[in-house]
Short mmCIF file of C-alpha atoms in Angstrom, two decimals:
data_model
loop_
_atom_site.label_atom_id
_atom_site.label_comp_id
_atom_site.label_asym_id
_atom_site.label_seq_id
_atom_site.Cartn_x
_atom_site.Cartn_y
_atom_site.Cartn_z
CA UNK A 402 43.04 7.70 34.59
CA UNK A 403 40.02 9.37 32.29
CA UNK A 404 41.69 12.08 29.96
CA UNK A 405 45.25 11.29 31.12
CA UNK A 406 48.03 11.54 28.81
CA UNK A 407 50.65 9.44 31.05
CA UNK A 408 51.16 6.04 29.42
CA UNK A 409 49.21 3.47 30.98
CA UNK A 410 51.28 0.94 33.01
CA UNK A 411 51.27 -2.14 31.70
CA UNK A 412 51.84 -5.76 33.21
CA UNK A 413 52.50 -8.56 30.93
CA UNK A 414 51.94 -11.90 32.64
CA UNK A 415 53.63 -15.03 30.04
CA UNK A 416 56.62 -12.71 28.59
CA UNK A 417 59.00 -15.14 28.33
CA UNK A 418 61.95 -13.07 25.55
CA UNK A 419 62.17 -16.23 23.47
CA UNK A 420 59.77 -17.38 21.32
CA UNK A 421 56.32 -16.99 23.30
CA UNK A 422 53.01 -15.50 21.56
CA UNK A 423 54.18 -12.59 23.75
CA UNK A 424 57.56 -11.60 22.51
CA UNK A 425 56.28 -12.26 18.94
CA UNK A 426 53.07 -9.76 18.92
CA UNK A 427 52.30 -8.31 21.87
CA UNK A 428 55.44 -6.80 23.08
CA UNK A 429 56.39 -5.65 19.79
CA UNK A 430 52.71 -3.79 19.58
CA UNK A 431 53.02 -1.99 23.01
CA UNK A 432 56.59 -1.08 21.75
CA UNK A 433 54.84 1.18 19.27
CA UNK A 434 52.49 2.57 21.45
CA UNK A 435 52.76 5.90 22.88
CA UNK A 436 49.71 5.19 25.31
CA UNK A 437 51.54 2.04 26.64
CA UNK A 438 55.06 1.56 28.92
CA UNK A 439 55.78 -1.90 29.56
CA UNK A 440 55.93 -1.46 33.69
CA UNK A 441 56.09 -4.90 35.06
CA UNK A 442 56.59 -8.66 32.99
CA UNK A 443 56.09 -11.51 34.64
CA UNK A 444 56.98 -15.44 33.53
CA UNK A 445 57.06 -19.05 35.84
CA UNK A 446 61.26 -18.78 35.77
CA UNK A 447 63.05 -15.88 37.54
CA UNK A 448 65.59 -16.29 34.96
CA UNK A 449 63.57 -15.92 31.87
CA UNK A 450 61.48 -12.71 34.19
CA UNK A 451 64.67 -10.97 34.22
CA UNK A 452 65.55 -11.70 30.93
CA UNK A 453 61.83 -10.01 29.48
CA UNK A 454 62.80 -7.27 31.62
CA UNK A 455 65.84 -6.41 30.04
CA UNK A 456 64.41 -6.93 26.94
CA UNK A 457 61.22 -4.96 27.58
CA UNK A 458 62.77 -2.35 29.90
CA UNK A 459 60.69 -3.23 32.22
CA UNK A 460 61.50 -2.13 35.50
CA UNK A 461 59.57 -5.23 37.59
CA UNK A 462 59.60 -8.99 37.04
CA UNK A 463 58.10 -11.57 39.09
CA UNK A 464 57.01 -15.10 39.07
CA UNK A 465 53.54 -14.40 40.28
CA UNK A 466 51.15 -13.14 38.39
CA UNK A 467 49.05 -11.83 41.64
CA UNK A 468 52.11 -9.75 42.71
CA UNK A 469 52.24 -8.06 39.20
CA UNK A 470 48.86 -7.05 39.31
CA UNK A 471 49.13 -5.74 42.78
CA UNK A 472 51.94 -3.15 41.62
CA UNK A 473 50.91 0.41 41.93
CA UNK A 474 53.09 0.67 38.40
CA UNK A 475 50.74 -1.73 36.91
CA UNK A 476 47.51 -0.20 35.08
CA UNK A 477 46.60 -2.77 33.12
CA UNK A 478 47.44 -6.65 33.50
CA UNK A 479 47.61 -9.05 29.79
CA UNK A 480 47.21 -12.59 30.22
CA UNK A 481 49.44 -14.30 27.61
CA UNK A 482 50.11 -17.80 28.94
CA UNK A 483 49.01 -20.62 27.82
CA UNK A 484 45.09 -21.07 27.97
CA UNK A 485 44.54 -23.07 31.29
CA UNK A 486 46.37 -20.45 33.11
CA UNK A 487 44.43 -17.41 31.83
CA UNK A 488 41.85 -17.66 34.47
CA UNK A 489 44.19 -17.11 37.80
CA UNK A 490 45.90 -14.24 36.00
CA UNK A 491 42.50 -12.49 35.28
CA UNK A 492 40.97 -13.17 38.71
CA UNK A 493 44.60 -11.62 39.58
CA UNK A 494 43.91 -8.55 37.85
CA UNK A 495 40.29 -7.68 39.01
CA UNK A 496 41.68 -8.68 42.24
CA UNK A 497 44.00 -5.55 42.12
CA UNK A 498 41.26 -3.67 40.36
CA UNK A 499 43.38 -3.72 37.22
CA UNK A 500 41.98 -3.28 33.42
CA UNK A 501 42.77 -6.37 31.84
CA UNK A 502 43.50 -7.58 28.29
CA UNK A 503 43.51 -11.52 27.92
CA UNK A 504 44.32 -13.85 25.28
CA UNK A 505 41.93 -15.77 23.35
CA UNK A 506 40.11 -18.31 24.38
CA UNK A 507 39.76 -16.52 27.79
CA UNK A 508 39.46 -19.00 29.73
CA UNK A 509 39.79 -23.30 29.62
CA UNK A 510 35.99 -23.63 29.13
CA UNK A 511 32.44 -21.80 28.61
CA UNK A 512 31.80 -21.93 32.30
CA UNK A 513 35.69 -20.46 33.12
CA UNK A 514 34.73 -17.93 30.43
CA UNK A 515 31.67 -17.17 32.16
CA UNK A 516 33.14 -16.82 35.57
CA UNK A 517 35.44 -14.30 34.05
CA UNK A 518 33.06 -12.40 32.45
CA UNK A 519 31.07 -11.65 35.51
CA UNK A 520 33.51 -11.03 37.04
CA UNK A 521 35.03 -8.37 35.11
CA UNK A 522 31.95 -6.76 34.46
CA UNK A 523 31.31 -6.52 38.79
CA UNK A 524 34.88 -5.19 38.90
CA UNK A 525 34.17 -2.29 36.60
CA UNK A 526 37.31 -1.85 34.94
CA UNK A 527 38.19 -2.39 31.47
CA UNK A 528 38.28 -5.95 30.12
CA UNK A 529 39.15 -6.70 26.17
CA UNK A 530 39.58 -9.97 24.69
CA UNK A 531 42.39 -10.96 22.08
CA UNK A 532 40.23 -11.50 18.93
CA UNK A 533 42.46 -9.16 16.85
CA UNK A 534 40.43 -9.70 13.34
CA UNK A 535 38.26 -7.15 15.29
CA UNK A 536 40.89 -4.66 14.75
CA UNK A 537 42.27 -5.78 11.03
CA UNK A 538 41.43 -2.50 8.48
CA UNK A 539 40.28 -5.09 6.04
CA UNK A 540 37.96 -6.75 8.32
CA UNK A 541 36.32 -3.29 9.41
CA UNK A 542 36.78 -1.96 5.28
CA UNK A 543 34.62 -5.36 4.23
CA UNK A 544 32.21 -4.87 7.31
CA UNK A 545 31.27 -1.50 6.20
CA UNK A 546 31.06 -2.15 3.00
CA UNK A 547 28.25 -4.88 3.74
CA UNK A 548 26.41 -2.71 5.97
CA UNK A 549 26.16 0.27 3.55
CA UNK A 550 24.64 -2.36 1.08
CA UNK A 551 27.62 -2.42 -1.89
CA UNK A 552 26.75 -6.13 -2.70
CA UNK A 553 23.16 -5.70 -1.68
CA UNK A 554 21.41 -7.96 0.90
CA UNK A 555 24.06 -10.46 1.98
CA UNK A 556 22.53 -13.86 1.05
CA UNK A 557 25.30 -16.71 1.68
CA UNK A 558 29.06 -16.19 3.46
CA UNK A 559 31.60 -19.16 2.19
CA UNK A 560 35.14 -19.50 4.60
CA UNK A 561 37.88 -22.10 3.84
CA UNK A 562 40.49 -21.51 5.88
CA UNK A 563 43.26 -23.59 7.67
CA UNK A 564 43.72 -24.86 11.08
CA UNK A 565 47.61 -25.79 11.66
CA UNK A 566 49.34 -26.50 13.08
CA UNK A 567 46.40 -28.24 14.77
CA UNK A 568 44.40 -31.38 12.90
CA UNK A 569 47.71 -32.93 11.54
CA UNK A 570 49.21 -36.47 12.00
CA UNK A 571 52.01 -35.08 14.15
CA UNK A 572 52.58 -31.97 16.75
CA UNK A 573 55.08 -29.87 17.49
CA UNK A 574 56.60 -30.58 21.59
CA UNK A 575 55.13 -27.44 22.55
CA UNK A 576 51.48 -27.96 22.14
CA UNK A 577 51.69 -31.67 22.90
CA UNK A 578 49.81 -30.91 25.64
CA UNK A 579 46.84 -29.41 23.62
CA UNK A 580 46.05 -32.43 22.49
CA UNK A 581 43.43 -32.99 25.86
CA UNK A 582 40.12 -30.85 25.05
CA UNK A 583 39.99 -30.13 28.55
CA UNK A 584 43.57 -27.48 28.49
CA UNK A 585 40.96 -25.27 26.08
CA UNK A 586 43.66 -24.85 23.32
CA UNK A 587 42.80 -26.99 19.61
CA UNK A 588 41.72 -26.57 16.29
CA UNK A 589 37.90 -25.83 17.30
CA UNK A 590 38.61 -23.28 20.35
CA UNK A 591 41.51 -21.29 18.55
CA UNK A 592 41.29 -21.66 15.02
CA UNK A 593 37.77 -22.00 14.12
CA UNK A 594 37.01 -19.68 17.35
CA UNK A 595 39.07 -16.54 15.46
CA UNK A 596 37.33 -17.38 11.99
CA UNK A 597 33.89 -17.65 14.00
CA UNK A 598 34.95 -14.40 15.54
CA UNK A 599 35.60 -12.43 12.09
CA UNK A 600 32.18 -14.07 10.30
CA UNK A 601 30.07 -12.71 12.64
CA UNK A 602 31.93 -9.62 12.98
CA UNK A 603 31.48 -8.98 9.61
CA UNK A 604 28.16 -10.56 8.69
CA UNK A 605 26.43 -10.44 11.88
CA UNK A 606 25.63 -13.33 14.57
CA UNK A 607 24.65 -16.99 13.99
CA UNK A 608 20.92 -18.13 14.57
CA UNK A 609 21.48 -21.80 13.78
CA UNK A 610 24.23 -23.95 13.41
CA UNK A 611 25.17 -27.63 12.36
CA UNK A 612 28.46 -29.19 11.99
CA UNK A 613 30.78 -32.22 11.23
CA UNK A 614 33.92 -32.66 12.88
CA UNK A 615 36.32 -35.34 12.07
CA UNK A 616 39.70 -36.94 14.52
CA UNK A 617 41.13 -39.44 12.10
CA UNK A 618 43.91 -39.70 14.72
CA UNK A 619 43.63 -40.86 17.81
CA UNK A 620 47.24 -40.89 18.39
CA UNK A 621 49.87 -37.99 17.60
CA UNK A 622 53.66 -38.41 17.07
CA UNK A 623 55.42 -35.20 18.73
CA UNK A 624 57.86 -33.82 16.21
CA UNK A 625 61.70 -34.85 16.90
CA UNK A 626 60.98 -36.99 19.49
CA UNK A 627 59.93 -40.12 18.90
CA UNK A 628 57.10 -40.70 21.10
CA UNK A 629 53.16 -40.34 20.81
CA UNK A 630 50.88 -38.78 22.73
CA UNK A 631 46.76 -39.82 22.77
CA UNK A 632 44.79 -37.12 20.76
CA UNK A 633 40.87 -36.64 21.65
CA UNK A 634 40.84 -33.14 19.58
CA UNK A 635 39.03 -32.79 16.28
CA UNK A 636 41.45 -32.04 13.72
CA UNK A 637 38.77 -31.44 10.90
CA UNK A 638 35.28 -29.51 10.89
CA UNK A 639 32.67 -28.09 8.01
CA UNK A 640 29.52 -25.44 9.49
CA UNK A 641 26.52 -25.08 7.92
CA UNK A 642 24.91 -22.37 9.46
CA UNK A 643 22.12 -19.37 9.23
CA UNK A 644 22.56 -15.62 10.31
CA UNK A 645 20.23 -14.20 12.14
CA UNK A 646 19.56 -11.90 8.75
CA UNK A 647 18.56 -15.26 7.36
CA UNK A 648 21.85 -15.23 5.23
CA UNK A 649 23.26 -18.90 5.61
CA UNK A 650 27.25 -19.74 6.10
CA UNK A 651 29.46 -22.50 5.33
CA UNK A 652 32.90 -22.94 7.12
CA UNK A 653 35.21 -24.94 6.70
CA UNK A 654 38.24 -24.98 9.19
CA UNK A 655 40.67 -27.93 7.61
CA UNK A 656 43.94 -29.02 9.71
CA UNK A 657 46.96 -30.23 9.29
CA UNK A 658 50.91 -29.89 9.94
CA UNK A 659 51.82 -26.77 8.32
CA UNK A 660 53.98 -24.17 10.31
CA UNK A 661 52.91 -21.81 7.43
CA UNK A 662 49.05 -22.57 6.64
CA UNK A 663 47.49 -22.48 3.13
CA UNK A 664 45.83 -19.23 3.65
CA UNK A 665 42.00 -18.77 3.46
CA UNK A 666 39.29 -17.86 0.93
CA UNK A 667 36.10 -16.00 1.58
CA UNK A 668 33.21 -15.23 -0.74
CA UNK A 669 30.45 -13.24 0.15
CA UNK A 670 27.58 -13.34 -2.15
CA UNK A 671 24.74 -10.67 -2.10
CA UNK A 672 21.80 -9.64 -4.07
CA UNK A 673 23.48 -6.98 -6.45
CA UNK A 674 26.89 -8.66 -6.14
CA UNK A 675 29.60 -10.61 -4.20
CA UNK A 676 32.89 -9.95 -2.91
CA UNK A 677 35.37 -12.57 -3.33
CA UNK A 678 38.97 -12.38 -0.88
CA UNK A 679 42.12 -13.71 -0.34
CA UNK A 680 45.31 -13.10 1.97
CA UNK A 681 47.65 -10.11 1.01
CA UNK A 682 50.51 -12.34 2.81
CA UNK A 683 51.02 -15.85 1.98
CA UNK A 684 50.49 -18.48 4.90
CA UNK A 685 48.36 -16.48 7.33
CA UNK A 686 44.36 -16.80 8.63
CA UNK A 687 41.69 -14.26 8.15
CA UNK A 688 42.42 -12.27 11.48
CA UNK A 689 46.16 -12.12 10.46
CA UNK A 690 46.63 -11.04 7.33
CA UNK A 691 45.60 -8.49 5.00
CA UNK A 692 43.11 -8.99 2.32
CA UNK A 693 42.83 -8.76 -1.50
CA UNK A 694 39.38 -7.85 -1.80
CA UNK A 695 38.12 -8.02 -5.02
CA UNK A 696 33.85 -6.67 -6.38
CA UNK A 697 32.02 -8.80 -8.81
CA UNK A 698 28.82 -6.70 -9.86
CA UNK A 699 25.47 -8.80 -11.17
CA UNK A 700 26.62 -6.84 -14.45
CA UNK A 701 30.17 -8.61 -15.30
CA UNK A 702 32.31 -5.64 -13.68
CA UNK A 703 35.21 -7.23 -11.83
CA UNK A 704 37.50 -4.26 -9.84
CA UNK A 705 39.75 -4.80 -6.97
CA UNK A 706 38.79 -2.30 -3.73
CA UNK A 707 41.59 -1.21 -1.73
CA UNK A 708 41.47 -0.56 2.06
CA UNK A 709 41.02 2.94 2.78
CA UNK A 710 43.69 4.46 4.96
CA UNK A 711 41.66 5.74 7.39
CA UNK A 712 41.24 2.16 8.71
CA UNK A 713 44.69 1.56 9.76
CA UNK A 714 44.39 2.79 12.91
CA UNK A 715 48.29 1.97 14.39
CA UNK A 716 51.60 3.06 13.39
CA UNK A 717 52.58 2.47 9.86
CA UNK A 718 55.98 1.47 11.24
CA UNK A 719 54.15 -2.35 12.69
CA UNK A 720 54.09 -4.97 9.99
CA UNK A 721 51.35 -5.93 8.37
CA UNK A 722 49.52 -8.80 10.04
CA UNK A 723 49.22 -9.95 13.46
CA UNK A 724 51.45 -7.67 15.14
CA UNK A 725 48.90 -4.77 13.74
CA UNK A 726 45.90 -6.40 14.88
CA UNK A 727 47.26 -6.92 18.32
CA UNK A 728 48.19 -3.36 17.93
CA UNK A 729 44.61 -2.78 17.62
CA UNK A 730 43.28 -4.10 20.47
CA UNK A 731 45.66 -2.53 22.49
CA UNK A 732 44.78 1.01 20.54
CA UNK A 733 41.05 0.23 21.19
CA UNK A 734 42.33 -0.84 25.07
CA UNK A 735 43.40 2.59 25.80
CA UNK A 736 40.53 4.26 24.02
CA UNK A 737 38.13 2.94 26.37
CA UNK A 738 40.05 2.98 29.18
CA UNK A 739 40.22 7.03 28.84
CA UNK A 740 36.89 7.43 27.49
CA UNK A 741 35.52 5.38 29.93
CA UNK A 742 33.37 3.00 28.33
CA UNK A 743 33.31 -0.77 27.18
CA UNK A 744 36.23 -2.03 24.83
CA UNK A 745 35.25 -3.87 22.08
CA UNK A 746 35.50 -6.75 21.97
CA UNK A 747 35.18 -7.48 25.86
CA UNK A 748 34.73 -10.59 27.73
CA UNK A 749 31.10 -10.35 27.04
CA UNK A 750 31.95 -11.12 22.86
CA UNK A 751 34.88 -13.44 24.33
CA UNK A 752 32.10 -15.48 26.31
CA UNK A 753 29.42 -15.34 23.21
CA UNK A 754 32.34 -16.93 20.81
CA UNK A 755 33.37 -19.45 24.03
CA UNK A 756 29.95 -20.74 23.90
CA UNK A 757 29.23 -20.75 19.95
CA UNK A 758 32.51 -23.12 19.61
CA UNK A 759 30.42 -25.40 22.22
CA UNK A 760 27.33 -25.37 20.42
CA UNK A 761 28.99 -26.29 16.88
CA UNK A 762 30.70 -29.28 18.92
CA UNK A 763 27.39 -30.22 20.13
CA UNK A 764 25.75 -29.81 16.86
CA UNK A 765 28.84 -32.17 15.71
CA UNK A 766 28.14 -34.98 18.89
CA UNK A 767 24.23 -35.34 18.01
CA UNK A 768 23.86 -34.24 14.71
CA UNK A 769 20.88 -32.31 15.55
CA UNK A 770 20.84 -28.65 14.40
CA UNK A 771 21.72 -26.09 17.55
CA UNK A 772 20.06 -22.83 17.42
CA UNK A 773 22.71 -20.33 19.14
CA UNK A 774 20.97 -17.00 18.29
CA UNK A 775 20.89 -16.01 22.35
CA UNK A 776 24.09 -17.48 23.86
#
């Protein structure tokens, strides 16, 4: 498929038309995609199958995702179901030989994850993981601007940001069932794991790490129905950590209830000045939404920086935020898919971030500092 202009065939395993991840970002971002037809969707209900295809214009649904992948249509398989079940549609897709895009966390645990990951790589085919703040134009904008030395040497990287709807008293009926650490799905894995993701992205990786977490409830009521459900997830955590530039970090990841989070704030200090941001769009994370980014020099000069254009690498026709981003990975998807090379960020990145989520919890359980330069 190197140098081909024929969209790539894609497979979208979890497409349920109503009110998945699926129908919300990822359809809507291959939609807009000229390198992209949506060739095959596939969902647990023949029903709901034939209703994504409709909606899609796909011209396959199926109830298996091994079936999907095995279609001669299908060029590339996305795993968008829930996290326990990202595993069987990956080993699906290298089965078939099929590029694969999966949802973060890629798989229920680091040693899933790992699986995965060598796996992928001994399939040689293309393999991306959804950590979209990889591909948000502010993101990239703020991580240039570091490495080209605007503030200086980067000395200390603050993050507050939110974690609902995970860490609250009460969960919606849907994600009841995240409440077991073992399904891979929770405030550490998914929230913290994206902000994790975007730090280091921008900053560069973790050396050292030490953390608190918090579960002040060890029982959650499920919204609208009465009934309560055992909870063994943190709902809280603070990071106090050390870049391998010898920069340190403090995150804090706070949960709670919210269908429309508090937003974030991020303040990066350096040695001729700091950069000091905050969400464009109201209720979003750091890998969602846009940024405000603002310059303080050492001198007093305050001026806001605007994202350069040439960062916003999908249609101007997506909405700002997730959509976008997801747009992104997809964009980067079919760059290295003709190019031949490694998307980025693969499973490899995927497995590194898998792995630094462990070590923080760790950290957490003995309260011993965890180095985690090498995972």
């Amino acid at each position: 498929m190197t140098g081909s202009t024929t969209p790539l065939g894609v497979g979208v395993v979890g497409a349920n038309p109503t009110g998945s991840w699926a129908a919300a970002t990822h359809l809507p971002a291959l939609a807009a995609l000229p390198e992209f037809r949506v060739a095959a969707v596939a969902t647990t209900n023949p029903v709901s199958a034939a209703a994504a295809a409709e909606a899609t214009g796909a011209t396959h649904a199926f109830t298996d995702a091994a079936e999907l992948a095995a279609h001669p249509e299908v060029d590339l398989v996305v795993a968008t179901v829930k996290s326990p079940g990202h595993a069987a549609v990956v080993r699906a897709a290298l089965a078939a030989g099929k590029h694969v895009v999966c949802e973060w966390p890629m798989g229920a645990s680091a040693a899933e994850s790992a699986e995965l990951t060598a796996a992928a790589t001994a399939a040689d085919v293309v393999h991306a993981v959804v950590l979209q703040g990889y591909h948000s134009p502010s993101v990239n904008f703020v991580r240039d601007l570091l490495a080209a030395g605007r503030i200086g040497a980067v000395s200390a990287v603050t993050v507050i940001a939110a974690g609902d709807p995970f860490g609250g008293g009460s969960i919606r009926p849907e994600l009841a069932w995240t409440t077991d650490p073992a399904q891979g799905t929770g405030l550490l894995t998914i929230m913290a794991g994206h902000v994790l993701a975007v730090l280091e992205h921008l900053a560069g990786e973790l050396a050292e790490v030490s953390a608190v977490v918090a579960t002040p409830h060890d029982e959650l009521t499920v919204v609208g129905t009465g009934r309560t459900v055992p909870n063994r997830q943190p709902e809280q955590l603070v990071l106090a950590g050390r870049l391998k530039s010898g920069a340190v970090a403090a995150v804090t990841v706070h949960g709670g209830n919210a269908d429309a989070p508090s937003g974030f704030a991020l303040h990066i200090r350096g040695t001729e000045g700091a950069l000091a941001i905050s969400p464009v769009q109201a209720g979003m994370y750091p890998h969602w939404s846009d940024w405000r980014i603002e310059l303080r020099t050492d001198q007093g000069l305050i001026s806001e920086l605007p994202v350069p254009e040439r960062y916003r690498l999908v249609p101007s026709t997506l909405p700002p935020g997730p959509v976008a981003h997801v747009a992104g990975v997809y964009r980067e998807t079919a760059g290295a898919i003709a190019e031949g090379r490694t998307a980025r960020p693969d499973f490899t990145v995927g497995l590194r971030q898998r792995r630094l989520v462990d070590a923080i919890a760790e950290a957490a359980e003995t309260g011993v500092r965890r180095p985690v330069g090498d995972l």
